[in-house]
Amino acid sequence: MVEDRLAVERVLAGQKDAYEVIVRKYQARAYRAALGWVGNGEDALDLSQDAFVKAFRALGRYDRARPFFAWFYVILRNTCFNFLRRCRRERTVSLDLVPEGAAATEDEAKRAELKRRVWRAIAALPGPIREVMVLKYFDELSYREIAEAAGCPIGTVMSRLYYGRKKLRQELEGYHRG
Amino acid sequence: MDRSHDRYKQLLMALLDGELAPGERSELEAHLAGCRECRDELAGFRRLKEVTDMVRFAEPDDASWESYWRVIYNRLERGLGWILLSLGAILLLAYGAFRLVEELLTDPTVALLVKVGVGALLLGLVILVVSLVRERLYGLRSDRYSREVRR
């Protein structure tokens, strides 16, 4: 967090290149969070970059007492929401969770089907629960980090994870037994 | 599960994700020893975790990661350039169009029908642009995702 604060101060002092430190540190996390929302790798890449550009322009409003990613995540999430609304495909995103291509084996075909089912189950969750699931499954954040990003207590994070996983379990019931 | 189990639902999640505090672990273990329902839940969630751990999500290739910052930097650098270019183009086109229309409308050899047609075209264009701008402004005002959420 100290490193982030120093980088932000340098950027605000006019050293645009200092922003690279922040971007490189969080680019993978930003991409994965965006992927969790839109389900498409190319769009996730574009949207995460959009969010970094917006964050740069809003850097003057960033509260340096807060973790940078928690603040940035709100911008990223809103960017993804606007994109989904424009495309009107929140429930019918093109799945790109793994590279396209014919499955070489039955095992690969089963894995591909599993990924589709996991994505559909997560995409069908209510917003606040989906958000926590995305941050856990796609970004692998800790409970504290999720609570900061989502703006809710840690206990709420755990309750939402419980509900989300229970729904996921129901969706994948057939896969467990199969 | 009744409300008294709410706490244990949370602890089950923490156990699965390796986020249990030491005191919480002994509390949960004591509960699990006497609660079949929670033991079954835990077993179900562990099976789910085995399944979801097999899922891999698409990652950009190395070249995409290498160029990631460059794309952002270029957008930050060129933003002002594009704005000025667009502004300049609009001003020049608007001036050119104005002079063209002025000459057309004041030329006595041009048929009245043509003048009326050009006038109607321009009026229609202005109405459409104004309507588009108003719709965009309305959308921005009522768009709950257009502003950073303040917590």
Short mmCIF file of C-alpha atoms in Angstrom, two decimals:
data_model
loop_
_atom_site.label_atom_id
_atom_site.label_comp_id
_atom_site.label_asym_id
_atom_site.label_seq_id
_atom_site.Cartn_x
_atom_site.Cartn_y
_atom_site.Cartn_z
CA MET A 1 0.00 0.00 0.00
CA VAL A 2 2.94 2.32 0.69
CA GLU A 3 4.28 1.58 -2.79
CA ASP A 4 0.88 2.46 -4.29
CA ARG A 5 0.65 5.70 -2.34
CA LEU A 6 4.12 6.79 -3.45
CA ALA A 7 3.34 5.96 -7.08
CA VAL A 8 0.08 7.94 -6.90
CA GLU A 9 1.87 10.93 -5.40
CA ARG A 10 4.41 10.87 -8.21
CA VAL A 11 1.66 10.65 -10.83
CA LEU A 12 -0.18 13.58 -9.26
CA ALA A 13 3.09 15.51 -9.28
CA GLY A 14 3.14 15.11 -13.06
CA GLN A 15 5.15 11.92 -13.60
CA LYS A 16 2.75 9.98 -15.81
CA ASP A 17 5.23 7.11 -16.18
CA ALA A 18 4.87 6.37 -12.47
CA TYR A 19 1.38 5.05 -13.21
CA GLU A 20 3.04 2.07 -14.86
CA VAL A 21 3.98 0.71 -11.43
CA ILE A 22 0.33 0.60 -10.43
CA VAL A 23 -0.89 -0.79 -13.74
CA ARG A 24 1.65 -3.61 -13.82
CA LYS A 25 0.89 -4.51 -10.23
CA TYR A 26 -2.87 -4.80 -10.75
CA GLN A 27 -3.31 -5.57 -14.44
CA ALA A 28 -3.82 -9.33 -14.00
CA ARG A 29 -6.22 -8.82 -11.12
CA ALA A 30 -8.16 -6.22 -13.07
CA TYR A 31 -8.35 -8.48 -16.12
CA ARG A 32 -9.62 -11.45 -14.10
CA ALA A 33 -12.26 -9.36 -12.31
CA ALA A 34 -13.48 -7.99 -15.66
CA LEU A 35 -13.48 -11.53 -17.09
CA GLY A 36 -15.69 -12.60 -14.22
CA TRP A 37 -18.23 -9.97 -15.22
CA VAL A 38 -18.21 -10.17 -19.02
CA GLY A 39 -17.01 -13.74 -19.70
CA ASN A 40 -14.96 -12.78 -22.75
CA GLY A 41 -11.15 -12.41 -22.71
CA GLU A 42 -10.87 -9.71 -25.36
CA ASP A 43 -13.58 -7.57 -23.79
CA ALA A 44 -12.07 -8.11 -20.34
CA LEU A 45 -8.72 -6.84 -21.60
CA ASP A 46 -10.27 -3.73 -23.20
CA LEU A 47 -12.51 -2.97 -20.23
CA SER A 48 -9.73 -3.34 -17.68
CA GLN A 49 -7.59 -0.94 -19.73
CA ASP A 50 -10.56 1.47 -19.98
CA ALA A 51 -10.87 1.35 -16.21
CA PHE A 52 -7.18 2.14 -15.71
CA VAL A 53 -7.52 5.16 -18.01
CA LYS A 54 -10.57 6.36 -16.06
CA ALA A 55 -8.80 5.75 -12.76
CA PHE A 56 -5.85 7.83 -13.94
CA ARG A 57 -8.14 10.74 -14.74
CA ALA A 58 -9.89 10.41 -11.37
CA LEU A 59 -6.68 9.97 -9.36
CA GLY A 60 -7.13 13.34 -7.72
CA ARG A 61 -10.20 11.95 -5.93
CA TYR A 62 -8.50 8.79 -4.68
CA ASP A 63 -8.33 8.54 -0.90
CA ARG A 64 -4.79 7.36 -0.22
CA ALA A 65 -5.82 5.89 3.12
CA ARG A 66 -7.75 3.18 1.21
CA PRO A 67 -6.16 0.28 -0.68
CA PHE A 68 -5.83 1.27 -4.33
CA PHE A 69 -7.46 -1.86 -5.76
CA ALA A 70 -10.60 -1.44 -3.66
CA TRP A 71 -11.05 2.08 -5.06
CA PHE A 72 -10.11 1.03 -8.59
CA TYR A 73 -12.42 -1.99 -8.47
CA VAL A 74 -15.49 0.27 -8.18
CA ILE A 75 -14.47 2.03 -11.41
CA LEU A 76 -13.78 -1.30 -13.11
CA ARG A 77 -17.09 -2.78 -12.02
CA ASN A 78 -19.04 0.26 -13.22
CA THR A 79 -17.18 0.13 -16.53
CA CYS A 80 -18.18 -3.52 -16.94
CA PHE A 81 -21.79 -2.80 -15.96
CA ASN A 82 -22.05 -0.02 -18.53
CA PHE A 83 -20.59 -2.32 -21.16
CA LEU A 84 -23.03 -5.11 -20.35
CA ARG A 85 -25.94 -2.74 -20.42
CA ARG A 86 -24.88 -1.37 -23.79
CA CYS A 87 -24.50 -4.84 -25.21
CA ARG A 88 -27.62 -6.12 -23.43
CA ARG A 89 -25.99 -9.44 -22.97
CA GLU A 90 -25.63 -9.77 -19.22
CA ARG A 91 -27.27 -13.18 -19.37
CA THR A 92 -26.00 -14.24 -22.76
CA VAL A 93 -22.33 -13.38 -22.82
CA SER A 94 -20.11 -15.12 -25.31
CA LEU A 95 -18.15 -17.59 -23.30
CA ASP A 96 -14.43 -17.38 -23.70
CA LEU A 97 -13.34 -18.89 -20.43
CA VAL A 98 -10.82 -21.01 -22.27
CA PRO A 99 -9.42 -20.73 -25.80
CA GLU A 100 -11.86 -21.93 -28.43
CA GLY A 101 -11.07 -25.02 -30.42
CA ALA A 102 -12.29 -28.52 -30.87
CA ALA A 103 -11.83 -30.65 -27.77
CA ALA A 104 -9.24 -33.28 -28.59
CA THR A 105 -10.47 -35.76 -26.02
CA GLU A 106 -13.63 -36.62 -24.19
CA ASP A 107 -11.97 -35.36 -21.02
CA GLU A 108 -11.39 -31.94 -22.59
CA ALA A 109 -14.98 -31.82 -23.80
CA LYS A 110 -16.19 -32.55 -20.28
CA ARG A 111 -13.96 -29.81 -18.86
CA ALA A 112 -15.26 -27.34 -21.42
CA GLU A 113 -18.82 -28.22 -20.49
CA LEU A 114 -17.97 -27.83 -16.81
CA LYS A 115 -16.57 -24.36 -17.41
CA ARG A 116 -19.75 -23.35 -19.24
CA ARG A 117 -21.88 -24.61 -16.39
CA VAL A 118 -19.78 -22.84 -13.76
CA TRP A 119 -19.98 -19.60 -15.73
CA ARG A 120 -23.74 -19.89 -16.27
CA ALA A 121 -24.29 -20.58 -12.58
CA ILE A 122 -22.20 -17.58 -11.52
CA ALA A 123 -23.79 -15.33 -14.16
CA ALA A 124 -27.27 -16.26 -12.89
CA LEU A 125 -26.55 -15.20 -9.28
CA PRO A 126 -28.01 -12.00 -7.82
CA GLY A 127 -25.65 -9.03 -8.21
CA PRO A 128 -24.12 -8.71 -4.70
CA ILE A 129 -23.55 -12.47 -4.45
CA ARG A 130 -22.13 -12.69 -7.96
CA GLU A 131 -19.73 -9.88 -7.14
CA VAL A 132 -18.29 -11.76 -4.16
CA MET A 133 -18.08 -15.00 -6.16
CA VAL A 134 -16.27 -13.22 -9.01
CA LEU A 135 -13.74 -11.68 -6.64
CA LYS A 136 -13.16 -15.03 -4.94
CA TYR A 137 -13.10 -17.34 -7.97
CA PHE A 138 -11.58 -15.07 -10.58
CA ASP A 139 -9.36 -12.81 -8.50
CA GLU A 140 -8.71 -15.16 -5.56
CA LEU A 141 -8.84 -12.26 -3.14
CA SER A 142 -8.82 -12.73 0.62
CA TYR A 143 -12.00 -12.05 2.60
CA ARG A 144 -10.59 -8.75 3.81
CA GLU A 145 -9.75 -7.66 0.26
CA ILE A 146 -13.19 -8.71 -1.00
CA ALA A 147 -14.85 -6.82 1.86
CA GLU A 148 -12.86 -3.69 0.97
CA ALA A 149 -13.65 -3.93 -2.74
CA ALA A 150 -17.33 -4.79 -2.32
CA GLY A 151 -17.84 -2.33 0.54
CA CYS A 152 -19.38 -4.78 2.99
CA PRO A 153 -18.37 -6.48 6.27
CA ILE A 154 -16.33 -9.69 6.18
CA GLY A 155 -19.24 -11.60 7.69
CA THR A 156 -21.41 -10.54 4.74
CA VAL A 157 -18.72 -11.74 2.33
CA MET A 158 -18.78 -15.15 3.98
CA SER A 159 -22.58 -15.34 3.96
CA ARG A 160 -22.73 -14.41 0.28
CA LEU A 161 -20.06 -16.99 -0.53
CA TYR A 162 -22.10 -19.58 1.29
CA TYR A 163 -25.21 -18.75 -0.69
CA GLY A 164 -23.31 -18.54 -3.99
CA ARG A 165 -21.55 -21.85 -3.46
CA LYS A 166 -24.77 -23.53 -2.46
CA LYS A 167 -26.32 -22.39 -5.76
CA LEU A 168 -23.24 -23.52 -7.63
CA ARG A 169 -23.46 -26.91 -5.96
CA GLN A 170 -27.06 -27.29 -7.10
CA GLU A 171 -26.10 -26.36 -10.66
CA LEU A 172 -23.22 -28.81 -10.75
CA GLU A 173 -25.05 -31.61 -8.96
CA GLY A 174 -25.12 -33.71 -12.13
CA TYR A 175 -21.42 -33.18 -12.72
CA HIS A 176 -20.56 -34.40 -9.23
CA ARG A 177 -22.37 -37.62 -9.79
CA GLY A 178 -21.35 -38.01 -13.43
CA MET B 1 -30.49 -24.75 9.04
CA ASP B 2 -31.86 -22.32 11.60
CA ARG B 3 -30.44 -18.91 12.50
CA SER B 4 -28.10 -20.37 15.12
CA HIS B 5 -26.30 -22.08 12.25
CA ASP B 6 -25.66 -18.78 10.45
CA ARG B 7 -22.35 -18.37 12.24
CA TYR B 8 -21.30 -21.91 11.38
CA LYS B 9 -22.18 -21.36 7.70
CA GLN B 10 -19.67 -18.52 7.72
CA LEU B 11 -17.06 -20.62 9.52
CA LEU B 12 -17.50 -23.42 6.97
CA MET B 13 -16.59 -20.94 4.24
CA ALA B 14 -13.57 -19.74 6.19
CA LEU B 15 -12.45 -23.34 6.69
CA LEU B 16 -12.73 -24.06 2.96
CA ASP B 17 -10.77 -20.93 2.06
CA GLY B 18 -8.11 -21.27 4.74
CA GLU B 19 -9.23 -18.12 6.56
CA LEU B 20 -10.13 -19.56 9.95
CA ALA B 21 -8.62 -17.97 13.02
CA PRO B 22 -7.24 -20.51 15.53
CA GLY B 23 -10.03 -19.93 18.05
CA GLU B 24 -12.63 -20.31 15.33
CA ARG B 25 -11.18 -23.64 14.19
CA SER B 26 -11.69 -25.29 17.56
CA GLU B 27 -15.16 -23.76 17.79
CA LEU B 28 -16.13 -25.16 14.39
CA GLU B 29 -14.60 -28.57 15.06
CA ALA B 30 -16.55 -28.84 18.29
CA HIS B 31 -19.75 -28.01 16.42
CA LEU B 32 -19.03 -30.40 13.54
CA ALA B 33 -18.47 -33.23 15.99
CA GLY B 34 -22.12 -32.96 17.00
CA CYS B 35 -23.85 -31.72 13.84
CA ARG B 36 -24.42 -34.15 10.97
CA GLU B 37 -26.06 -31.47 8.83
CA CYS B 38 -22.96 -29.25 8.90
CA ARG B 39 -20.66 -32.21 8.27
CA ASP B 40 -22.70 -33.09 5.18
CA GLU B 41 -22.63 -29.46 4.06
CA LEU B 42 -18.86 -29.34 4.45
CA ALA B 43 -18.44 -32.56 2.48
CA GLY B 44 -20.64 -31.14 -0.30
CA PHE B 45 -18.66 -27.91 -0.44
CA ARG B 46 -15.38 -29.82 -0.53
CA ARG B 47 -16.64 -31.84 -3.51
CA LEU B 48 -17.65 -28.57 -5.17
CA LYS B 49 -14.20 -27.12 -4.56
CA GLU B 50 -12.55 -30.16 -6.16
CA VAL B 51 -14.70 -29.62 -9.23
CA THR B 52 -14.23 -25.86 -9.50
CA ASP B 53 -10.49 -26.14 -8.92
CA MET B 54 -10.36 -27.89 -12.31
CA VAL B 55 -11.72 -24.80 -14.08
CA ARG B 56 -9.11 -22.62 -15.75
CA PHE B 57 -9.95 -19.24 -17.16
CA ALA B 58 -8.54 -17.70 -20.31
CA GLU B 59 -5.42 -15.61 -19.74
CA PRO B 60 -3.95 -13.20 -22.30
CA ASP B 61 -0.71 -14.32 -23.93
CA ASP B 62 2.66 -12.79 -23.00
CA ALA B 63 2.56 -10.36 -25.91
CA SER B 64 -0.77 -8.95 -24.69
CA TRP B 65 0.61 -8.46 -21.19
CA GLU B 66 3.74 -6.81 -22.55
CA SER B 67 1.71 -4.30 -24.54
CA TYR B 68 -0.91 -3.76 -21.81
CA TRP B 69 0.72 -0.70 -20.26
CA ARG B 70 1.70 0.72 -23.65
CA VAL B 71 -1.94 0.71 -24.78
CA ILE B 72 -2.98 2.61 -21.66
CA TYR B 73 -0.07 5.04 -21.94
CA ASN B 74 -0.90 5.79 -25.57
CA ARG B 75 -4.50 6.51 -24.69
CA LEU B 76 -3.43 8.84 -21.89
CA GLU B 77 -0.91 10.60 -24.13
CA ARG B 78 -3.08 10.90 -27.17
CA GLY B 79 -6.33 11.81 -25.49
CA LEU B 80 -5.74 15.56 -25.76
CA GLY B 81 -4.45 15.19 -29.31
CA TRP B 82 -7.60 13.42 -30.47
CA ILE B 83 -9.81 16.01 -28.77
CA LEU B 84 -8.06 18.90 -30.50
CA LEU B 85 -8.05 17.09 -33.85
CA SER B 86 -11.77 16.36 -33.60
CA LEU B 87 -12.53 19.92 -32.52
CA GLY B 88 -10.53 21.34 -35.39
CA ALA B 89 -12.18 19.04 -37.90
CA ILE B 90 -15.65 19.97 -36.63
CA LEU B 91 -14.92 23.70 -36.79
CA LEU B 92 -13.50 23.51 -40.31
CA LEU B 93 -16.35 21.33 -41.57
CA ALA B 94 -18.93 23.58 -39.95
CA TYR B 95 -17.35 26.70 -41.49
CA GLY B 96 -17.07 25.03 -44.88
CA ALA B 97 -20.67 23.86 -44.73
CA PHE B 98 -21.85 27.30 -43.66
CA ARG B 99 -20.08 29.03 -46.58
CA LEU B 100 -21.39 26.43 -49.03
CA VAL B 101 -24.98 26.82 -47.84
CA GLU B 102 -24.66 30.61 -47.78
CA GLU B 103 -23.51 30.65 -51.41
CA LEU B 104 -26.19 28.17 -52.44
CA LEU B 105 -29.02 30.09 -50.80
CA THR B 106 -27.90 33.49 -52.12
CA ASP B 107 -27.27 32.25 -55.67
CA PRO B 108 -30.25 33.43 -57.79
CA THR B 109 -29.59 30.76 -60.45
CA VAL B 110 -30.21 27.89 -58.02
CA ALA B 111 -33.78 26.57 -58.17
CA LEU B 112 -36.09 27.31 -55.23
CA LEU B 113 -36.80 23.61 -54.78
CA VAL B 114 -33.09 22.93 -54.23
CA LYS B 115 -32.88 25.75 -51.67
CA VAL B 116 -35.91 24.43 -49.79
CA GLY B 117 -34.48 20.91 -49.89
CA VAL B 118 -31.12 22.04 -48.50
CA GLY B 119 -32.88 24.06 -45.80
CA ALA B 120 -35.00 21.09 -44.77
CA LEU B 121 -31.94 18.83 -44.74
CA LEU B 122 -30.05 21.19 -42.46
CA LEU B 123 -33.00 21.71 -40.14
CA GLY B 124 -33.55 17.95 -39.89
CA LEU B 125 -29.85 17.40 -39.12
CA VAL B 126 -29.88 20.03 -36.36
CA ILE B 127 -33.02 18.51 -34.80
CA LEU B 128 -31.47 15.02 -34.85
CA VAL B 129 -28.19 16.17 -33.31
CA VAL B 130 -29.97 18.12 -30.57
CA SER B 131 -32.20 15.13 -29.86
CA LEU B 132 -29.18 12.82 -29.67
CA VAL B 133 -27.34 15.16 -27.30
CA ARG B 134 -30.41 15.50 -25.06
CA GLU B 135 -30.85 11.73 -24.96
CA ARG B 136 -27.18 11.27 -24.04
CA LEU B 137 -27.35 13.93 -21.32
CA TYR B 138 -30.51 12.36 -19.92
CA GLY B 139 -28.85 8.98 -19.95
CA LEU B 140 -25.80 10.32 -18.12
CA ARG B 141 -27.93 12.00 -15.45
CA SER B 142 -29.96 8.88 -14.75
CA ASP B 143 -27.13 6.36 -15.20
CA ARG B 144 -26.39 4.99 -11.76
CA TYR B 145 -23.15 3.45 -13.01
CA SER B 146 -21.72 6.63 -14.56
CA ARG B 147 -20.24 7.90 -11.32
CA GLU B 148 -17.79 6.29 -8.96
CA VAL B 149 -19.71 4.90 -6.02
CA ARG B 150 -18.75 6.62 -2.81
CA ARG B 151 -18.83 4.44 0.24
#
